């Protein structure tokens, strides 16, 4: 039997956009809500960042919700260009609230980032 493992982000087409009117940076297209998963969104406070071995790409983001629970999710930022990654790294700041769209899958609540928004 052959197992095929496909990274969630391989289906993604991430984009970074700055809305000049609202001054909001959006990283979108990081994933989608898969069958059997739940969609969630809301304001979360960034409480930690884990970078790749090279230190160039944020691989995991740790957030706190309004009641202090921790949510950790992979980013999918590795699919971004070097310039986009640099821009995203500048946007990431611990202690700041972000509007986050993500999915939760499985009984263990595997979380996947779909979209990240921050007003600059």
PDB file of C-alpha atoms in Angstrom:
ATOM      1  CA  UNK A   1       0.000   0.000   0.000  1.00  0.00           C
ATOM      2  CA  UNK A   2       1.307   3.444  -0.946  1.00  0.00           C
ATOM      3  CA  UNK A   3       0.414   6.443   1.179  1.00  0.00           C
ATOM      4  CA  UNK A   4       0.129   9.822  -0.461  1.00  0.00           C
ATOM      5  CA  UNK A   5       0.629  12.792   1.826  1.00  0.00           C
ATOM      6  CA  UNK A   6      -0.210  16.203   0.440  1.00  0.00           C
ATOM      7  CA  UNK A   7       0.493  19.372   2.385  1.00  0.00           C
ATOM      8  CA  UNK A   8      -2.643  21.409   3.119  1.00  0.00           C
ATOM      9  CA  UNK A   9      -0.905  24.493   1.768  1.00  0.00           C
ATOM     10  CA  UNK A  10      -0.246  22.832  -1.604  1.00  0.00           C
ATOM     11  CA  UNK A  11      -3.861  23.589  -2.508  1.00  0.00           C
ATOM     12  CA  UNK A  12      -3.589  27.166  -1.340  1.00  0.00           C
ATOM     13  CA  UNK A  13      -2.963  30.223  -3.452  1.00  0.00           C
ATOM     14  CA  UNK A  14      -1.950  32.766  -0.818  1.00  0.00           C
ATOM     15  CA  UNK A  15      -1.905  36.481  -1.485  1.00  0.00           C
ATOM     16  CA  UNK A  16      -0.902  39.542   0.543  1.00  0.00           C
ATOM     17  CA  UNK A  17      -2.913  42.716   0.026  1.00  0.00           C
ATOM     18  CA  UNK A  18      -2.910  46.211   1.566  1.00  0.00           C
ATOM     19  CA  UNK A  19      -6.233  48.021   1.350  1.00  0.00           C
ATOM     20  CA  UNK A  20      -5.241  51.682   0.972  1.00  0.00           C
ATOM     21  CA  UNK A  21      -8.627  52.955   2.216  1.00  0.00           C
ATOM     22  CA  UNK A  22      -8.966  50.840   5.369  1.00  0.00           C
ATOM     23  CA  UNK A  23      -5.187  50.457   5.897  1.00  0.00           C
ATOM     24  CA  UNK A  24      -5.703  46.735   6.466  1.00  0.00           C
ATOM     25  CA  UNK A  25      -3.127  44.122   5.496  1.00  0.00           C
ATOM     26  CA  UNK A  26      -4.721  40.810   4.538  1.00  0.00           C
ATOM     27  CA  UNK A  27      -3.018  37.487   3.955  1.00  0.00           C
ATOM     28  CA  UNK A  28      -5.659  35.381   2.227  1.00  0.00           C
ATOM     29  CA  UNK A  29      -5.952  32.160   0.271  1.00  0.00           C
ATOM     30  CA  UNK A  30      -3.966  30.156   2.824  1.00  0.00           C
ATOM     31  CA  UNK A  31      -6.455  27.295   2.761  1.00  0.00           C
ATOM     32  CA  UNK A  32     -10.109  26.413   2.785  1.00  0.00           C
ATOM     33  CA  UNK A  33     -12.589  24.675   5.021  1.00  0.00           C
ATOM     34  CA  UNK A  34     -12.464  21.008   4.096  1.00  0.00           C
ATOM     35  CA  UNK A  35     -15.353  18.563   4.358  1.00  0.00           C
ATOM     36  CA  UNK A  36     -15.928  17.536   7.957  1.00  0.00           C
ATOM     37  CA  UNK A  37     -14.252  20.659   9.324  1.00  0.00           C
ATOM     38  CA  UNK A  38     -15.746  23.747  10.944  1.00  0.00           C
ATOM     39  CA  UNK A  39     -15.142  27.370   9.935  1.00  0.00           C
ATOM     40  CA  UNK A  40     -14.329  29.927  12.632  1.00  0.00           C
ATOM     41  CA  UNK A  41     -13.435  33.617  12.649  1.00  0.00           C
ATOM     42  CA  UNK A  42     -12.884  36.373  15.129  1.00  0.00           C
ATOM     43  CA  UNK A  43     -10.454  38.639  16.944  1.00  0.00           C
ATOM     44  CA  UNK A  44      -7.489  36.823  18.454  1.00  0.00           C
ATOM     45  CA  UNK A  45      -4.354  38.179  20.127  1.00  0.00           C
ATOM     46  CA  UNK A  46      -1.050  36.952  18.694  1.00  0.00           C
ATOM     47  CA  UNK A  47       0.903  35.468  21.599  1.00  0.00           C
ATOM     48  CA  UNK A  48       3.746  33.629  19.856  1.00  0.00           C
ATOM     49  CA  UNK A  49       5.470  32.952  16.542  1.00  0.00           C
ATOM     50  CA  UNK A  50       7.501  29.903  15.561  1.00  0.00           C
ATOM     51  CA  UNK A  51       9.754  30.462  12.552  1.00  0.00           C
ATOM     52  CA  UNK A  52      11.235  28.013  10.056  1.00  0.00           C
ATOM     53  CA  UNK A  53      14.799  26.772  10.608  1.00  0.00           C
ATOM     54  CA  UNK A  54      16.057  29.552   8.330  1.00  0.00           C
ATOM     55  CA  UNK A  55      14.174  32.154  10.378  1.00  0.00           C
ATOM     56  CA  UNK A  56      12.603  33.609   7.242  1.00  0.00           C
ATOM     57  CA  UNK A  57       9.078  32.190   7.437  1.00  0.00           C
ATOM     58  CA  UNK A  58       6.574  32.120  10.287  1.00  0.00           C
ATOM     59  CA  UNK A  59       5.477  28.458  10.376  1.00  0.00           C
ATOM     60  CA  UNK A  60       3.170  28.460  13.416  1.00  0.00           C
ATOM     61  CA  UNK A  61       1.195  31.222  15.067  1.00  0.00           C
ATOM     62  CA  UNK A  62      -0.051  31.011  18.641  1.00  0.00           C
ATOM     63  CA  UNK A  63      -3.119  33.084  19.502  1.00  0.00           C
ATOM     64  CA  UNK A  64      -5.155  33.727  22.657  1.00  0.00           C
ATOM     65  CA  UNK A  65      -8.900  34.158  22.491  1.00  0.00           C
ATOM     66  CA  UNK A  66     -10.915  36.488  24.723  1.00  0.00           C
ATOM     67  CA  UNK A  67     -11.071  33.940  27.583  1.00  0.00           C
ATOM     68  CA  UNK A  68      -7.347  33.171  27.495  1.00  0.00           C
ATOM     69  CA  UNK A  69      -7.446  29.855  25.645  1.00  0.00           C
ATOM     70  CA  UNK A  70      -4.512  29.178  23.326  1.00  0.00           C
ATOM     71  CA  UNK A  71      -4.992  28.305  19.669  1.00  0.00           C
ATOM     72  CA  UNK A  72      -1.993  27.219  17.581  1.00  0.00           C
ATOM     73  CA  UNK A  73      -2.164  26.995  13.817  1.00  0.00           C
ATOM     74  CA  UNK A  74       0.212  26.416  10.919  1.00  0.00           C
ATOM     75  CA  UNK A  75       0.417  29.402   8.604  1.00  0.00           C
ATOM     76  CA  UNK A  76       0.963  28.187   5.044  1.00  0.00           C
ATOM     77  CA  UNK A  77       3.249  31.225   4.553  1.00  0.00           C
ATOM     78  CA  UNK A  78       5.903  29.031   2.902  1.00  0.00           C
ATOM     79  CA  UNK A  79       3.906  29.402  -0.333  1.00  0.00           C
ATOM     80  CA  UNK A  80       4.408  33.192  -0.296  1.00  0.00           C
ATOM     81  CA  UNK A  81       7.128  34.911  -2.302  1.00  0.00           C
ATOM     82  CA  UNK A  82      10.198  36.245  -0.473  1.00  0.00           C
ATOM     83  CA  UNK A  83       8.884  39.826  -0.695  1.00  0.00           C
ATOM     84  CA  UNK A  84       5.434  38.808   0.560  1.00  0.00           C
ATOM     85  CA  UNK A  85       7.022  36.852   3.415  1.00  0.00           C
ATOM     86  CA  UNK A  86       9.067  39.898   4.397  1.00  0.00           C
ATOM     87  CA  UNK A  87       5.890  42.002   4.432  1.00  0.00           C
ATOM     88  CA  UNK A  88       4.038  39.433   6.527  1.00  0.00           C
ATOM     89  CA  UNK A  89       6.936  39.244   8.996  1.00  0.00           C
ATOM     90  CA  UNK A  90       6.693  43.017   9.452  1.00  0.00           C
ATOM     91  CA  UNK A  91       2.956  42.741  10.079  1.00  0.00           C
ATOM     92  CA  UNK A  92       3.336  40.059  12.774  1.00  0.00           C
ATOM     93  CA  UNK A  93       3.645  41.476  16.274  1.00  0.00           C
ATOM     94  CA  UNK A  94       2.956  39.688  19.523  1.00  0.00           C
ATOM     95  CA  UNK A  95       0.321  41.335  21.715  1.00  0.00           C
ATOM     96  CA  UNK A  96      -1.634  42.720  18.731  1.00  0.00           C
ATOM     97  CA  UNK A  97      -5.193  41.637  17.858  1.00  0.00           C
ATOM     98  CA  UNK A  98      -5.817  40.129  14.437  1.00  0.00           C
ATOM     99  CA  UNK A  99      -9.034  39.192  12.689  1.00  0.00           C
ATOM    100  CA  UNK A 100      -8.456  35.515  11.918  1.00  0.00           C
ATOM    101  CA  UNK A 101     -10.375  33.058   9.737  1.00  0.00           C
ATOM    102  CA  UNK A 102      -9.472  29.417  10.329  1.00  0.00           C
ATOM    103  CA  UNK A 103     -10.812  25.885  10.180  1.00  0.00           C
ATOM    104  CA  UNK A 104     -10.943  23.256  12.897  1.00  0.00           C
ATOM    105  CA  UNK A 105     -10.846  19.602  11.865  1.00  0.00           C
ATOM    106  CA  UNK A 106     -11.083  16.330  13.742  1.00  0.00           C
ATOM    107  CA  UNK A 107     -11.887  15.582  17.342  1.00  0.00           C
ATOM    108  CA  UNK A 108      -8.537  17.008  18.429  1.00  0.00           C
ATOM    109  CA  UNK A 109      -9.360  20.333  16.823  1.00  0.00           C
ATOM    110  CA  UNK A 110      -6.548  20.515  14.250  1.00  0.00           C
ATOM    111  CA  UNK A 111      -6.528  24.197  13.287  1.00  0.00           C
ATOM    112  CA  UNK A 112      -5.570  25.644   9.882  1.00  0.00           C
ATOM    113  CA  UNK A 113      -5.188  29.332   9.074  1.00  0.00           C
ATOM    114  CA  UNK A 114      -7.292  30.562   6.160  1.00  0.00           C
ATOM    115  CA  UNK A 115      -6.956  34.344   6.393  1.00  0.00           C
ATOM    116  CA  UNK A 116      -5.199  36.863   8.631  1.00  0.00           C
ATOM    117  CA  UNK A 117      -6.051  40.581   8.830  1.00  0.00           C
ATOM    118  CA  UNK A 118      -4.403  43.456  10.680  1.00  0.00           C
ATOM    119  CA  UNK A 119      -5.024  47.177  10.538  1.00  0.00           C
ATOM    120  CA  UNK A 120      -1.711  48.989  10.119  1.00  0.00           C
TER     121      UNK A 120
END
